[in-house]
Coordinates of C-alpha atoms in Angstrom, one line a residue:
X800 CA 102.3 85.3 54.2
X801 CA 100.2 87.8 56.2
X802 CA 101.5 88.3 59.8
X803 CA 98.8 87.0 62.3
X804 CA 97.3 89.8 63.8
X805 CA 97.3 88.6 67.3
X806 CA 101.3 87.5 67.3
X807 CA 101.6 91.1 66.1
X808 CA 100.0 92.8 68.4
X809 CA 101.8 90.4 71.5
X810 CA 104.8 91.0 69.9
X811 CA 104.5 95.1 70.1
X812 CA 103.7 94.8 73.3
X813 CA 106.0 92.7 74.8
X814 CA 108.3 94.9 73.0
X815 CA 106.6 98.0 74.9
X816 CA 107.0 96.0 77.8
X817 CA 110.8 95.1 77.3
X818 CA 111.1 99.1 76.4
X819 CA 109.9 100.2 80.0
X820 CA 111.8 97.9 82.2
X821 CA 115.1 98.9 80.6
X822 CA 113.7 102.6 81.3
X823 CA 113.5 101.7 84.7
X824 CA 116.6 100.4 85.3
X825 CA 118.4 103.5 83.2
X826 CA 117.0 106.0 85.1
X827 CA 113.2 106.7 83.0
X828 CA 116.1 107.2 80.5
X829 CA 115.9 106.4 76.7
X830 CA 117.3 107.6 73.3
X831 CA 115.3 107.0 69.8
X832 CA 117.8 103.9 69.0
X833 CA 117.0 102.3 71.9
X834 CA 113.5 102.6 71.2
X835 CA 113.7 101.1 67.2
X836 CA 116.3 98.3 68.2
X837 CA 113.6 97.4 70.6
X838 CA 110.6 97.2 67.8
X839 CA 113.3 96.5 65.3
X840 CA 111.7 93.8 63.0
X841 CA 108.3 95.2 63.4
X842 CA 108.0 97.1 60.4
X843 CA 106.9 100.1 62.0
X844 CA 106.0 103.4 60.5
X845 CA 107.2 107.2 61.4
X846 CA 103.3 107.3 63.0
X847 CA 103.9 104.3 65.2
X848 CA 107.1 105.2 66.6
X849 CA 106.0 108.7 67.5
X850 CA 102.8 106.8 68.9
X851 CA 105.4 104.8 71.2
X852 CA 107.6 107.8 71.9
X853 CA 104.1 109.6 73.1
X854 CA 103.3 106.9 75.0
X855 CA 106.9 106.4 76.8
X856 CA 106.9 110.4 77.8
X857 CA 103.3 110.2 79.2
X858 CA 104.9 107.3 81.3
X859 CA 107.3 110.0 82.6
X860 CA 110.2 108.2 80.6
X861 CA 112.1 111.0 79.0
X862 CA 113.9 110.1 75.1
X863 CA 116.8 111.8 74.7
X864 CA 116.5 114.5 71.8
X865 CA 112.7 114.2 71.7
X866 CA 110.6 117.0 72.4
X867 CA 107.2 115.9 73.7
X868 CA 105.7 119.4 72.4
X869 CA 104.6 118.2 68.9
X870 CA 104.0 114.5 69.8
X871 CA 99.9 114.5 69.1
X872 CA 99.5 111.4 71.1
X873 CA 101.0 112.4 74.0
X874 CA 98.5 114.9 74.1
X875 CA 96.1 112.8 73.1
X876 CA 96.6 111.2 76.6
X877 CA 96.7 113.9 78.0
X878 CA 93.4 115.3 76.8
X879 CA 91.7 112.1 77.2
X880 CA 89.1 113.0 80.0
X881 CA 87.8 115.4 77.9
X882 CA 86.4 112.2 75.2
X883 CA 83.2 111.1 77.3
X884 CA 81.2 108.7 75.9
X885 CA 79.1 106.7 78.1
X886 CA 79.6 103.2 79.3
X887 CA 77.1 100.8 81.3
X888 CA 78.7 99.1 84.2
X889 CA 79.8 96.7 81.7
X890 CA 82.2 99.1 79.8
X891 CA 79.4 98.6 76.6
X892 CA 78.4 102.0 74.9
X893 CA 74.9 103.0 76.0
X894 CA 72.7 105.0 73.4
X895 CA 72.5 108.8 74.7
X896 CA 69.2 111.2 74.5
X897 CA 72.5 113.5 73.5
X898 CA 72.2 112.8 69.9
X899 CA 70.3 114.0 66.9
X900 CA 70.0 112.6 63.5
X901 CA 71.1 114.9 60.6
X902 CA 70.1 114.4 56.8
X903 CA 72.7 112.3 55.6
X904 CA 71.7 109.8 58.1
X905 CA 74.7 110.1 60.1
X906 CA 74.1 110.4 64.1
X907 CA 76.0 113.2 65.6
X908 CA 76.7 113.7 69.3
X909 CA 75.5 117.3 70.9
X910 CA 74.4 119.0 74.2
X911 CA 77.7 117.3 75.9
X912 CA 78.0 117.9 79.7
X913 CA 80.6 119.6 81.6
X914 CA 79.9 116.3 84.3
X915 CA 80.1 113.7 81.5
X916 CA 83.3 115.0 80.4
X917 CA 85.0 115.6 83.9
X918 CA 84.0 112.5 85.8
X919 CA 82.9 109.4 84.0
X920 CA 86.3 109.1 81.9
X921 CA 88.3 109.6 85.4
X922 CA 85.7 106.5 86.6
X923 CA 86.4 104.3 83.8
X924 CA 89.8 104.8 83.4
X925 CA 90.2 103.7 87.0
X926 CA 88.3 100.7 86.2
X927 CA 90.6 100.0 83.3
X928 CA 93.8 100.2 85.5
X929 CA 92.1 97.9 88.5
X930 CA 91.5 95.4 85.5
X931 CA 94.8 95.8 84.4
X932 CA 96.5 94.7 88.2
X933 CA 94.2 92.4 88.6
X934 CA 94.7 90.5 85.2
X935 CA 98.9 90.4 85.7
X936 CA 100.6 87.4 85.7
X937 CA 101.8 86.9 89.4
X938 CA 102.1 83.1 88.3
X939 CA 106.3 83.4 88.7
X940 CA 105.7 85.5 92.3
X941 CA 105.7 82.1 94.3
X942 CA 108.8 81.1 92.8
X943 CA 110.4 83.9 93.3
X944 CA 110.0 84.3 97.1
X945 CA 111.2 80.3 97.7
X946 CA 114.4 81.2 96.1
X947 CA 114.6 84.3 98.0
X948 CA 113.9 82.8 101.2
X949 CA 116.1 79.8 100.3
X950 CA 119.2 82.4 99.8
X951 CA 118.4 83.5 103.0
X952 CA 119.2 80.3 104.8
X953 CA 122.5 81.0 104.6
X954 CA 122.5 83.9 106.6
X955 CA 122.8 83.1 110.5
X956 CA 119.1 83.7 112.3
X957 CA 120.1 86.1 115.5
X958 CA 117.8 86.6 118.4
X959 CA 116.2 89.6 119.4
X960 CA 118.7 89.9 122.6
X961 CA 121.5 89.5 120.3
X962 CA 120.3 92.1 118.0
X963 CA 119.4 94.3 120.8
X964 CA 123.3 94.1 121.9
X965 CA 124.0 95.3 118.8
X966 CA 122.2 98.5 118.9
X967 CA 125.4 99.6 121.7
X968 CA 128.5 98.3 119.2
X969 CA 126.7 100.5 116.6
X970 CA 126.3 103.6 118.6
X971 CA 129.0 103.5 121.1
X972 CA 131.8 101.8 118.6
X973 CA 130.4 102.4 115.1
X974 CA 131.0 99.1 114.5
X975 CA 130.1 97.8 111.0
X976 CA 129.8 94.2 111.3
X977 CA 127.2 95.3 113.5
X978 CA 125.8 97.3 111.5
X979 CA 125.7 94.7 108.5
X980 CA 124.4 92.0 111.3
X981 CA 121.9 94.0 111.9
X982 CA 120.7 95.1 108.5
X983 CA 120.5 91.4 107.6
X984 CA 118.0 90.4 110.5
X985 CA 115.2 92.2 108.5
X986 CA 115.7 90.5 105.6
X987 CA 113.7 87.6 106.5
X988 CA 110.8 90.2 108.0
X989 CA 110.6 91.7 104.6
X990 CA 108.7 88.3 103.4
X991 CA 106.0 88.3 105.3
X992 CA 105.5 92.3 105.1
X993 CA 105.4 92.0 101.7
X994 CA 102.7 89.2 101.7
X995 CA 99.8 92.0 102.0
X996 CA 100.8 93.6 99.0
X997 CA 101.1 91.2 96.4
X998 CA 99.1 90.7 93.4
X999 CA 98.3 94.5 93.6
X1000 CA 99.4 95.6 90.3
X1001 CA 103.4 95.3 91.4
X1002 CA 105.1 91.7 91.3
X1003 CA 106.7 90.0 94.7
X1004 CA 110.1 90.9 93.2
X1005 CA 109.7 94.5 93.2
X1006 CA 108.0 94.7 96.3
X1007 CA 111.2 93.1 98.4
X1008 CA 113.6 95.2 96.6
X1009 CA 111.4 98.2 97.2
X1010 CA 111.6 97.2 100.7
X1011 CA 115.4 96.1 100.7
X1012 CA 115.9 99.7 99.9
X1013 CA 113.4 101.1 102.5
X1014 CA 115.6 98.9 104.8
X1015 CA 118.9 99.6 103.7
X1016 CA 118.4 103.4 103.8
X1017 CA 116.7 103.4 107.0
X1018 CA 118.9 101.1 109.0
X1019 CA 122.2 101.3 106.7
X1020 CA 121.9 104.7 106.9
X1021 CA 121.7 104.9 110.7
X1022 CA 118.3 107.3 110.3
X1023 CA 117.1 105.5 113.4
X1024 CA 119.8 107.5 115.3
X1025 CA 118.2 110.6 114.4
X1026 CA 115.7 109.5 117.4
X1027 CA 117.8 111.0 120.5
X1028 CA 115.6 109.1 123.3
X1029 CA 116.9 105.8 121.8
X1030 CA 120.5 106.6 121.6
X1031 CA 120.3 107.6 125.1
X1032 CA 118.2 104.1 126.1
X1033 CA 120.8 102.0 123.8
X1034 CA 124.1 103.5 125.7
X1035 CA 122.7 104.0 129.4
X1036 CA 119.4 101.6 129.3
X1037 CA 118.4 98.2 130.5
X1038 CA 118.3 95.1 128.9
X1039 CA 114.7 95.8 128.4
X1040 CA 115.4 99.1 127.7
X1041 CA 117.3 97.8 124.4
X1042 CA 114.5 95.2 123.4
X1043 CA 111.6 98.2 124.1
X1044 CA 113.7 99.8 121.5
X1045 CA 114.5 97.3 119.2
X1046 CA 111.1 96.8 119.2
X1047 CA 110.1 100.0 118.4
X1048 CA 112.9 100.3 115.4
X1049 CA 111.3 96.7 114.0
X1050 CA 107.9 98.8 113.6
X1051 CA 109.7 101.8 111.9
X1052 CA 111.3 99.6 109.5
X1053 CA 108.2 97.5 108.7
X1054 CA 106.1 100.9 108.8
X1055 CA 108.9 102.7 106.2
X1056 CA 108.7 98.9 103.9
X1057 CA 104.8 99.5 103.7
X1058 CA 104.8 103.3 102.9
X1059 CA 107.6 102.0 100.1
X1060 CA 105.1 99.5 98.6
X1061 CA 102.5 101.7 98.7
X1062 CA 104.3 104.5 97.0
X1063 CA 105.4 101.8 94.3
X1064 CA 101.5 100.5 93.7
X1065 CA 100.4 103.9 93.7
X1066 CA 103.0 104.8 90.7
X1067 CA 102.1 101.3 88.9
X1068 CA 98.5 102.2 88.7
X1069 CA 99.1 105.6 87.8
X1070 CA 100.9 104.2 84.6
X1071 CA 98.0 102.1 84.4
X1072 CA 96.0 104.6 84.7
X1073 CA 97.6 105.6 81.2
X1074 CA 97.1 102.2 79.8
X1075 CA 93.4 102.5 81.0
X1076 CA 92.7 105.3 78.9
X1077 CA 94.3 103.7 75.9
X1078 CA 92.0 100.4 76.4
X1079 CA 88.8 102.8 76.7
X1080 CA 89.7 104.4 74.3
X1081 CA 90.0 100.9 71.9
X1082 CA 87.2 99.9 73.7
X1083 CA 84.7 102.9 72.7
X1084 CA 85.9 103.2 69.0
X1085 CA 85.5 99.3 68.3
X1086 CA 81.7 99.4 70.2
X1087 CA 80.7 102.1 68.3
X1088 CA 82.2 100.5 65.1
X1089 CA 80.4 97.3 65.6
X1090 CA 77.3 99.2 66.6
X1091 CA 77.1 101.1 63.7
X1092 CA 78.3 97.6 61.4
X1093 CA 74.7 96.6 62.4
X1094 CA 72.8 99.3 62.2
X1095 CA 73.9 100.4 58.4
X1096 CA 74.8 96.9 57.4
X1097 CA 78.1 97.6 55.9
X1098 CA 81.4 98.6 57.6
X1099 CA 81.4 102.2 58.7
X1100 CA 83.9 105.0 58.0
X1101 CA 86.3 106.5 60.2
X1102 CA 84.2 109.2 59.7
X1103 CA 80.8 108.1 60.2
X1104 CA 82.0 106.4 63.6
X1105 CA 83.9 110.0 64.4
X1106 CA 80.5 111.7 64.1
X1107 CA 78.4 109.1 65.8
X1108 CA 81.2 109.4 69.2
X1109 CA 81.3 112.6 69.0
X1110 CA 85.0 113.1 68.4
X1111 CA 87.6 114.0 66.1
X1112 CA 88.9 111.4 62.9
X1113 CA 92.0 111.8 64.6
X1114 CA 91.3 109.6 67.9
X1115 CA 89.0 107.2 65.7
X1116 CA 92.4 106.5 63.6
X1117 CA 95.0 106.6 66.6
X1118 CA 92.4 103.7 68.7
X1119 CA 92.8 101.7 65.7
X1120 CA 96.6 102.5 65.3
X1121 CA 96.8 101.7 68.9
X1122 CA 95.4 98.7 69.1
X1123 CA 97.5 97.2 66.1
X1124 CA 94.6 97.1 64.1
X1125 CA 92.6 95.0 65.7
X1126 CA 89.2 97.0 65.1
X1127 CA 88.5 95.2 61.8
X1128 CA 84.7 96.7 61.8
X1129 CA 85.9 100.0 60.3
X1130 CA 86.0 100.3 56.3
X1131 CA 88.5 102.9 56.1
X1132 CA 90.8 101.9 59.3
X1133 CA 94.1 101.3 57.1
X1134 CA 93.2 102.8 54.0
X1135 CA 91.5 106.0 55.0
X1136 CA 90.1 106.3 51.7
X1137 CA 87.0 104.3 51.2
X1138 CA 84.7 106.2 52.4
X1139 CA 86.1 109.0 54.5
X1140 CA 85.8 112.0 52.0

């Protein structure tokens, strides 16, 4: 029984998916086993895998014993700004006064400019990764921050005067149930800094750890005692001496949380940024394919649609290859026989 193409192609990514969160946790760390056991059952070829590999590295995820030098789709990636084909504002493939017809009837691309290649990919591929954030699922990011907050019940709610007073046990006795007291107070803050970030491309759950750890390290750390006019307000200061600085600490820690999630959304939409250009490139090989289905009236080659972008066979074949062969309007796509000679 033929494998539905569309469970297929949600199966490998899911897998992909699967793949780069256990990088994350491991360091950006991988070795080739891990990467079949995580596509084992998919019946992929040598091509595929060093597709994925290619993939993984450009996502700054190193694989132990693989060299990225010879992997021709991470270079691919890499050299992707330099395949311009023109898009409306729709992301559809606009005709070009850039082309001329040869004898075989086969429409070649010429007279490329240095501006089309430089800045209309970088445009579109920005595009793609916007879309990308924007069409996550954040469905689970409610449920997550009720059960946070619920866990945080059971910590003990301190006011600000007590947690003022415990700016002096920490500098004056080093005192670590203090210190612990006081880390815990932000906890509950972190929520509602998060709340400004969310649905950006990162889910709820990573933001409050990425801001746990802003916390942690600032606070846990004791980096706050690095500021020498506090110390000397906390140990010879007023009451309102301690709350001015308390205060003052609260904004560090909120304005550290905020540079954290900004850093993190910034490297999500950079790895977007590398699914964007995967997706344009899909996108442009299957609109030219269709386009040229119509006007020949018969499936085109990989060649013919090669010559008609304006770019190698190569990228025609790793588009279809990337997008589990989806881009059924190509003759040759699987067999790359037919008509590609």
């Amino acid at each position: 029984m033929a494998v539905n193409n569309k469970d297929a192609k949600a199966t490998f990514m899911e897998a992909l998916d699967g793949l780069k969160e256990y990088a994350k946790v491991n360091g950006n760390i991988v070795t080739k086993d891990d990467v079949k056991s995580y596509f084992n059952g998919l019946e992929l070829d040598d091509n595929r895998y060093s597709m994925i590999m290619g993939y993984l590295m450009a996502n700054n995820i190193t694989i132990n014993g693989v060299d990225g030098a010879d992997n021709e789709f991470l270079h691919m990636l890499e050299s992707t700004k330099n395949d311009a084909v023109n898009n409306d504002d729709n992301g559809i493939a606009q005709e070009d006064t850039s082309y001329t017809e040869t004898d075989d009837g086969i429409i070649k691309k010429i007279n490329v400019t240095e501006e089309e290649v430089n800045n209309l990919p970088e445009k579109e591929v920005v595009m793609a990764a916007q879309m990308i954030a924007d069409n996550m699922d954040y469905s689970e990011d409610d449920i997550y921050l009720e059960r946070y907050q619920k866990e945080l019940e059971q910590i003990q709610p301190v006011s600000d005067t007590t947690r003022a007073y415990l700016l002096i046990n920490i500098v004056e006795d080093n005192d670590k149930e203090s210190l612990k007291l006081l880390s815990e107070s932000y906890l509950g803050k972190i929520v509602g800094w998060v709340e400004p970030f969310r649905c950006r491309g990162v889910l709820a759950a990573d933001l409050v750890q990425e801001s746990n750890l802003s916390m942690m390290a600032y606070i846990g750390q004791r980096q706050w005692l690095n500021n020498y006019e506090w110390k000397d307000k906390i140990k010879e200061g007023t009451t309102e001496d301690l709350i001015q600085v308390l205060n003052e600490i609260d904004n560090e820690v909120k304005y550290q949380a905020e540079e954290s999630m900004r850093m993190l959304i910034d490297e999500q939409m950079d790895s977007n940024k590398i699914s964007g250009k995967v997706l344009n490139k899909v996108n442009y090989v299957n609109d030219w394919a269709v386009r040229l289905k119509e006007e020949l009236g018969r499936k085109p080659s990989v060649k013919e649609v090669a010559e008609r972008m304006g770019v190698s066979e190569d990228i025609v074949r790793e588009a279809v290859s990337l997008s589990a062969e989806a881009i059924e309007d190509i003759s040759d796509a699987k067999t790359n026989k037919d008509n590609d000679k």
